[in-house]
Short mmCIF file of C-alpha atoms in Angstrom, two decimals:
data_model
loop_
_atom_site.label_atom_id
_atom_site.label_comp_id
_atom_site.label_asym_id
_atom_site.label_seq_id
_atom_site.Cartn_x
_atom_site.Cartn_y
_atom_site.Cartn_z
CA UNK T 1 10.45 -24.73 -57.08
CA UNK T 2 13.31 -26.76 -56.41
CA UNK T 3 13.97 -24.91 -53.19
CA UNK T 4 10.77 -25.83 -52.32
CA UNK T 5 10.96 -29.62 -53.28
CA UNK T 6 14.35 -29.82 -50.82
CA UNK T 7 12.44 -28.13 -47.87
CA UNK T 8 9.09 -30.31 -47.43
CA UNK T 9 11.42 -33.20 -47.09
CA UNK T 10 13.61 -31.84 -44.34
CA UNK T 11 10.53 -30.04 -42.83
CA UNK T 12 8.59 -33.56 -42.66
CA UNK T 13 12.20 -35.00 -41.39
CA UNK T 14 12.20 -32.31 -38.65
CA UNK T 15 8.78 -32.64 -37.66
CA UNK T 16 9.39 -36.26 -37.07
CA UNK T 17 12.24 -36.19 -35.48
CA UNK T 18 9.90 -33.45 -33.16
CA UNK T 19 7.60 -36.18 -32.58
CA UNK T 20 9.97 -39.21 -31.54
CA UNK T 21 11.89 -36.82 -29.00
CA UNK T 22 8.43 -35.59 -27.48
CA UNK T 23 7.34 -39.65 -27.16
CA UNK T 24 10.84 -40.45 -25.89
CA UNK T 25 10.79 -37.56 -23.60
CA UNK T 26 6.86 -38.64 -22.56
CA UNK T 27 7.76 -42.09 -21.88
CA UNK T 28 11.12 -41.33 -19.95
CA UNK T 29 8.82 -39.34 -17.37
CA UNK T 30 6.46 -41.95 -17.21
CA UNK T 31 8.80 -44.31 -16.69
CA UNK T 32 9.92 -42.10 -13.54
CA UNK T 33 6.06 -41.31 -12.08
CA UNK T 34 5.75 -45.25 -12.23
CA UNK T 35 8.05 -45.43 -9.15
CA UNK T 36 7.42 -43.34 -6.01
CA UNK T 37 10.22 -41.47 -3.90
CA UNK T 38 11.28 -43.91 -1.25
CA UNK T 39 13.12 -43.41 1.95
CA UNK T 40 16.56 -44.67 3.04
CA UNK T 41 14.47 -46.61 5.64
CA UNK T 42 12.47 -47.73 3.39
CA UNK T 43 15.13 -48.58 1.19
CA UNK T 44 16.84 -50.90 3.51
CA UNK T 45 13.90 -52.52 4.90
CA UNK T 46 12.93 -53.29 0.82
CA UNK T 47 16.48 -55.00 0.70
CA UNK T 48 16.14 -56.89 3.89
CA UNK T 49 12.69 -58.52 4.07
CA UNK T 50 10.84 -57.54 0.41
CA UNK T 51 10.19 -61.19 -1.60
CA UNK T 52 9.56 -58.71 -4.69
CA UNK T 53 13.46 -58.89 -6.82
CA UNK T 54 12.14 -55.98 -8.85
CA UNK T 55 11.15 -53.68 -5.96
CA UNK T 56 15.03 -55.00 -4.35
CA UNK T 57 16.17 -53.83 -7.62
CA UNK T 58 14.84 -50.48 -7.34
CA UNK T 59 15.82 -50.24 -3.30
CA UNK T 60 19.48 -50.63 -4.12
CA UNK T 61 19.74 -48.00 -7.27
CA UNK T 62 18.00 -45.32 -5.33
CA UNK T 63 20.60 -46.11 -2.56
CA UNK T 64 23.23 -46.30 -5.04
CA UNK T 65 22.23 -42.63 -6.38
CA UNK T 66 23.29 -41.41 -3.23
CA UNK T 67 25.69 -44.13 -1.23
CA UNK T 68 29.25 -42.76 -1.82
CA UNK T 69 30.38 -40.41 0.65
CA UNK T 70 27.43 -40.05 2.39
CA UNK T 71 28.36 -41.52 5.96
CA UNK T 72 24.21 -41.68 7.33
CA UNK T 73 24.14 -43.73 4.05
CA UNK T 74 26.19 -46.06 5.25
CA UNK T 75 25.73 -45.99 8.48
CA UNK T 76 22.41 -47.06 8.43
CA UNK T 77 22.82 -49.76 6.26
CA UNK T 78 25.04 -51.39 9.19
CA UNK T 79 22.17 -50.65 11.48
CA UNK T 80 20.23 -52.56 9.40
CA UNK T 81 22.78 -55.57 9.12
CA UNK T 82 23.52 -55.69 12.59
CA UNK T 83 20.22 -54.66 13.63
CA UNK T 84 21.33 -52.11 15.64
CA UNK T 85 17.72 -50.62 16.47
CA UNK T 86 15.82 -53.97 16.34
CA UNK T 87 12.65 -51.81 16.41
CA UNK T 88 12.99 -50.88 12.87
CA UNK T 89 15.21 -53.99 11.03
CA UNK T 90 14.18 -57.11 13.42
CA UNK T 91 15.88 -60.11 12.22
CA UNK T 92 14.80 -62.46 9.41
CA UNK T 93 13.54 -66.32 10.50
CA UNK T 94 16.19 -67.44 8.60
CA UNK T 95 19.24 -65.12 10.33
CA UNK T 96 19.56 -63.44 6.73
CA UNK T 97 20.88 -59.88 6.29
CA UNK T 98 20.84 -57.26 3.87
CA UNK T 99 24.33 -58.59 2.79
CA UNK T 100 22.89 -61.61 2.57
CA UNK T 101 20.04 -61.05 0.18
CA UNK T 102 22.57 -58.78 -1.82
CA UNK T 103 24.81 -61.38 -2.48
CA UNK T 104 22.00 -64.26 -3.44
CA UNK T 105 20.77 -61.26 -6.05
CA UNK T 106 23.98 -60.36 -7.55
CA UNK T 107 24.69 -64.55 -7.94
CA UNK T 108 21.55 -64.23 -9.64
CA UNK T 109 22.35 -61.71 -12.23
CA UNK T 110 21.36 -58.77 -10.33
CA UNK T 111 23.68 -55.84 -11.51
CA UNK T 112 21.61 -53.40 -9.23
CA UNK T 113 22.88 -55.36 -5.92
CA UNK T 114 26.56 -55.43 -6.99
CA UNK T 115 26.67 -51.89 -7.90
CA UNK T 116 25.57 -51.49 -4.20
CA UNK T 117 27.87 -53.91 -2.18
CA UNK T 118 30.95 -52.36 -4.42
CA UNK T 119 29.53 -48.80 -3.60
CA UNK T 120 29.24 -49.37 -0.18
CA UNK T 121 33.24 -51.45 0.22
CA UNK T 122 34.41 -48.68 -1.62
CA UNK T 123 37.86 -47.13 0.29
CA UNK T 124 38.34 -43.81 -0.28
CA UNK T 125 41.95 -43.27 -0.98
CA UNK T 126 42.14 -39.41 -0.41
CA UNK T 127 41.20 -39.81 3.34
CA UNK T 128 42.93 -41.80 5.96
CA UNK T 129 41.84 -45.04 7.36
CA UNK T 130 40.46 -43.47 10.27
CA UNK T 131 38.06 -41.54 8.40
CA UNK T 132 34.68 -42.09 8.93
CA UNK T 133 33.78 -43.26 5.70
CA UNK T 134 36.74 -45.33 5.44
CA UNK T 135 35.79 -47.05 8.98
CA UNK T 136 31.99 -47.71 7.76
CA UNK T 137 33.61 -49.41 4.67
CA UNK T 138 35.84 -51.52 6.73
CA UNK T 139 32.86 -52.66 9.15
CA UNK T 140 30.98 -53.38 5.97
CA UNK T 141 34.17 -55.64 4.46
CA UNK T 142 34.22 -57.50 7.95
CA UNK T 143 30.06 -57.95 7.62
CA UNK T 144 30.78 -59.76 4.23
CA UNK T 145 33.29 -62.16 5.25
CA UNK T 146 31.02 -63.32 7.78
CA UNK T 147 28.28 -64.24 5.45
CA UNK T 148 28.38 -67.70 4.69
CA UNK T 149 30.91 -69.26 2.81
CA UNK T 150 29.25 -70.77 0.39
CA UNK T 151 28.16 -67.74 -0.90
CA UNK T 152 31.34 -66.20 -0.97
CA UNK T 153 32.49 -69.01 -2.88
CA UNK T 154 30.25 -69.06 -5.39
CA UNK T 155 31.22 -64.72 -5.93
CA UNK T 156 34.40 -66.48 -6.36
CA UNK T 157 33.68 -68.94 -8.66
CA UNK T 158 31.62 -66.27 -10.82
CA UNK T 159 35.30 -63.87 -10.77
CA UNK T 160 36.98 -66.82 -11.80
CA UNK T 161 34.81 -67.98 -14.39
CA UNK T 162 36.51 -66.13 -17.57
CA UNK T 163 33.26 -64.19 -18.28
CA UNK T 164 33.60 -60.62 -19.29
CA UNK T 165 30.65 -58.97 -18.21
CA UNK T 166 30.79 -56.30 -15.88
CA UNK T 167 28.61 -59.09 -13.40
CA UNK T 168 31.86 -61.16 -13.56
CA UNK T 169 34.22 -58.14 -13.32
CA UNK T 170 32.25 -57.11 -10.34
CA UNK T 171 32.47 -60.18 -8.62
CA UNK T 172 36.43 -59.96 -8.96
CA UNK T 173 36.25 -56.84 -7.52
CA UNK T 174 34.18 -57.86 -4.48
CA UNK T 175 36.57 -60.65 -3.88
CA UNK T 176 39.90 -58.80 -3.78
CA UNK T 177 37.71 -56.82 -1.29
CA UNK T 178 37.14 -59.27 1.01
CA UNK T 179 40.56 -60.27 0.57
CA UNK T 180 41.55 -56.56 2.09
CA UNK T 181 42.90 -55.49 -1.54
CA UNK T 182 42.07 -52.03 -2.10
CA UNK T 183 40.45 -52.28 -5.65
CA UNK T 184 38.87 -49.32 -6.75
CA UNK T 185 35.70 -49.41 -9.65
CA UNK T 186 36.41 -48.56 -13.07
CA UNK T 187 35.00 -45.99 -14.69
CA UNK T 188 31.58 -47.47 -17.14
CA UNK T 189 31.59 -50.64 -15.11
CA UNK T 190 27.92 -50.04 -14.68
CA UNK T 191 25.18 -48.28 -17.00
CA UNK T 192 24.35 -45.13 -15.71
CA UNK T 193 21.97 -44.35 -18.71
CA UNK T 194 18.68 -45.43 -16.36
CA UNK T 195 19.24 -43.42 -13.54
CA UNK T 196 16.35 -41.00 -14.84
CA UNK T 197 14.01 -43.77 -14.64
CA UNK T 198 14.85 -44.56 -11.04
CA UNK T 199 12.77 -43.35 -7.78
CA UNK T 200 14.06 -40.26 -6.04
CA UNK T 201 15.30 -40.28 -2.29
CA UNK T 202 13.46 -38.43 0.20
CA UNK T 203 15.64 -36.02 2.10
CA UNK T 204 14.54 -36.82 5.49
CA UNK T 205 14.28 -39.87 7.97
CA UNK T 206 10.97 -41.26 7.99
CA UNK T 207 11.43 -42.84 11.70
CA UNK T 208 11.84 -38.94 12.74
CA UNK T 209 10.23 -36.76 10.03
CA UNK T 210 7.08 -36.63 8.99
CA UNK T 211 6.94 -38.73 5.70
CA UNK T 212 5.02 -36.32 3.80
CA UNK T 213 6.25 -33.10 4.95
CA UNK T 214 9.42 -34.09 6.27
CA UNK T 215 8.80 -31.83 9.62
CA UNK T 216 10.91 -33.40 12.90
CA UNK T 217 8.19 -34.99 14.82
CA UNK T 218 7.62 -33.35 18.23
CA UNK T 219 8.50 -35.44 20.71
CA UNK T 220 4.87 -34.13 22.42
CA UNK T 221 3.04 -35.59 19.38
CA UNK T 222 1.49 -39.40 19.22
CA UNK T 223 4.45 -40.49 17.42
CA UNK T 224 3.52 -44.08 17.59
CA UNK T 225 -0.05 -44.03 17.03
CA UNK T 226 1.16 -42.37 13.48
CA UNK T 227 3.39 -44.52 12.63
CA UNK T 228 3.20 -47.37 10.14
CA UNK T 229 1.85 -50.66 12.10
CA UNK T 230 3.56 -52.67 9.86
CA UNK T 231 7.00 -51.61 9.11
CA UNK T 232 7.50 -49.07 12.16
CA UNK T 233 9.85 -47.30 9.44
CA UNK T 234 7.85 -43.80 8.51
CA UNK T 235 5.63 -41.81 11.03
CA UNK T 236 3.53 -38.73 10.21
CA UNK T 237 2.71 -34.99 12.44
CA UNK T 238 -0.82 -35.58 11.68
CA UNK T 239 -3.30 -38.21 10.29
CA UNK T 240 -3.95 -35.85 7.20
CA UNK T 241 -0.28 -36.67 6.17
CA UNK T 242 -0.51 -40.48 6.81
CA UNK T 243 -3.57 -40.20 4.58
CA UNK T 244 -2.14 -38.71 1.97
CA UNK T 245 0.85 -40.50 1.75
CA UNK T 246 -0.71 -43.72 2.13
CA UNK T 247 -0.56 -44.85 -1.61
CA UNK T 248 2.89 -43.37 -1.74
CA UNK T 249 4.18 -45.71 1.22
CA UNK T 250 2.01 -48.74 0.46
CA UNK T 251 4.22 -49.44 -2.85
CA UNK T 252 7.53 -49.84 -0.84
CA UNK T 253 5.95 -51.45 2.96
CA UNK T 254 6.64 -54.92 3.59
CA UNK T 255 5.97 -56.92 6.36
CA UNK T 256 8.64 -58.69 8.66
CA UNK T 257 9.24 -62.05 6.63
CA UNK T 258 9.13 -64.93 9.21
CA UNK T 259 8.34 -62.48 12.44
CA UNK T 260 8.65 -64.91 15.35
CA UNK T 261 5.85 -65.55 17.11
CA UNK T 262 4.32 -63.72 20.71
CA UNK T 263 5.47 -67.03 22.42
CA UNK T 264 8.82 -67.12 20.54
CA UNK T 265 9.79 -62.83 21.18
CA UNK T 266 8.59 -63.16 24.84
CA UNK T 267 10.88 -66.60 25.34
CA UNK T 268 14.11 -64.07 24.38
#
């Protein structure tokens, strides 16, 4: 009897504990399926012209996920500042880039757009200048000083502030950057407990690969004709695939914000 008066207890204990891990578990997963995959084009076209902070948000910790090391990464994220294939990242109205946006959100609060400008000015010490990576990082650096100064000065103002979060310490960071110290990130600087909740990359480059399959488009196929009108950023190998993916890609298209006008792009 008394055996048995110890065990119901831990037995209803256990079963609980069964239940909480199983809704913790169930609401991780949904927390995952709310977000589809996203492309790196995608991505960077989110962080250039999307009005939508949360969807930014989201952009830059997918990139994040995958950033360091990865020269395409990086790579195309210059494209995108320097507009390197204006058919895919025209310019903003207002002559903002990426960098831009990334700094306004990080002076805003935004730990997600930090994490990626420090990611993406982050030397790596174990290869020489020269290195690819290294070079990309540089470019970047060089990008950022030639945003405008008053945002620069108020990344400053935020390191100098005497604030210990990991916003400020990020900002110092950034600064010494620019400044051509070689400053590295410190281990737990930023939360890595959300990652699970956070979209997955696709593999592939939706301006070549199909979108949903990921197959190289042909270069006999109708590329154009199955590609996104608005965002020119993912195509498709057949109209079945654009179909299905079509609820997929609507969450993370956005239009060009302040396209110039026909009279304005035929003036250049």
């Amino acid at each position: 009897k008394g055996i048995i008066q110890v065990l119901i207890p831990a037995v209803c204990l256990l079963a609980a504990a069964v239940v909480l891990f199983s809704k913790y578990r169930v609401r991780n997963r949904d927390r995952r399926e709310e977000y589809p995959a996203v492309s790196v084009p995608e991505a960077l076209r989110v962080l250039t012209h999307s009005n939508d902070t949360e969807k930014r948000k989201l952009a830059a910790e997918a990139l994040c996920g995958i950033m360091y090391g990865e020269v395409t990464i990086i790579e195309e994220l210059l494209d995108e500042v320097m507009r390197t294939h204006a058919e895919y990242c025209p310019a903003r109205a207002d002559g903002l880039t990426l960098l831009d946006i990334a700094l306004e959100d990080m002076l805003q609060g935004s730990i997600s757009a930090a994490r990626l400008l420090l990611l993406c000015t982050e030397h790596d010490s174990e290869w020489p200048d020269e290195d690819e990576w290294n070079s990309f990082v540089q470019a970047v650096i060089v990008a950022l000083r030639a945003t405008s100064s008053s945002k620069r000065h108020r990344i400053a103002e935020l390191a100098n502030a005497g604030d210990s979060s990991n916003l400020a310490h990020a900002a110092a960071i950034l600064t010494k950057r620019m400044h051509h110290e070689r400053v590295t990130i410190p281990e737990g600087l930023f939360d890595k407990k959300q990652e699970s909740c956070l979209p997955d990359v696709l593999p592939f480059n939706t301006r070549f690969c199909c979108a949903e399959c990921g197959e190289n488009l042909r270069a006999d196929l109708p590329i154009e004709k199955l590609r996104c009108e608005i965002c020119k950023n993912v195509a498709y190998c057949s109209q079945k695939h654009a179909n299905v993916d079509q609820e997929r890609h609507a969450f993370w298209c956005c239009s060009h914000i302040g396209a110039p006008s026909s009279s304005s792009q035929s003036s250049t």
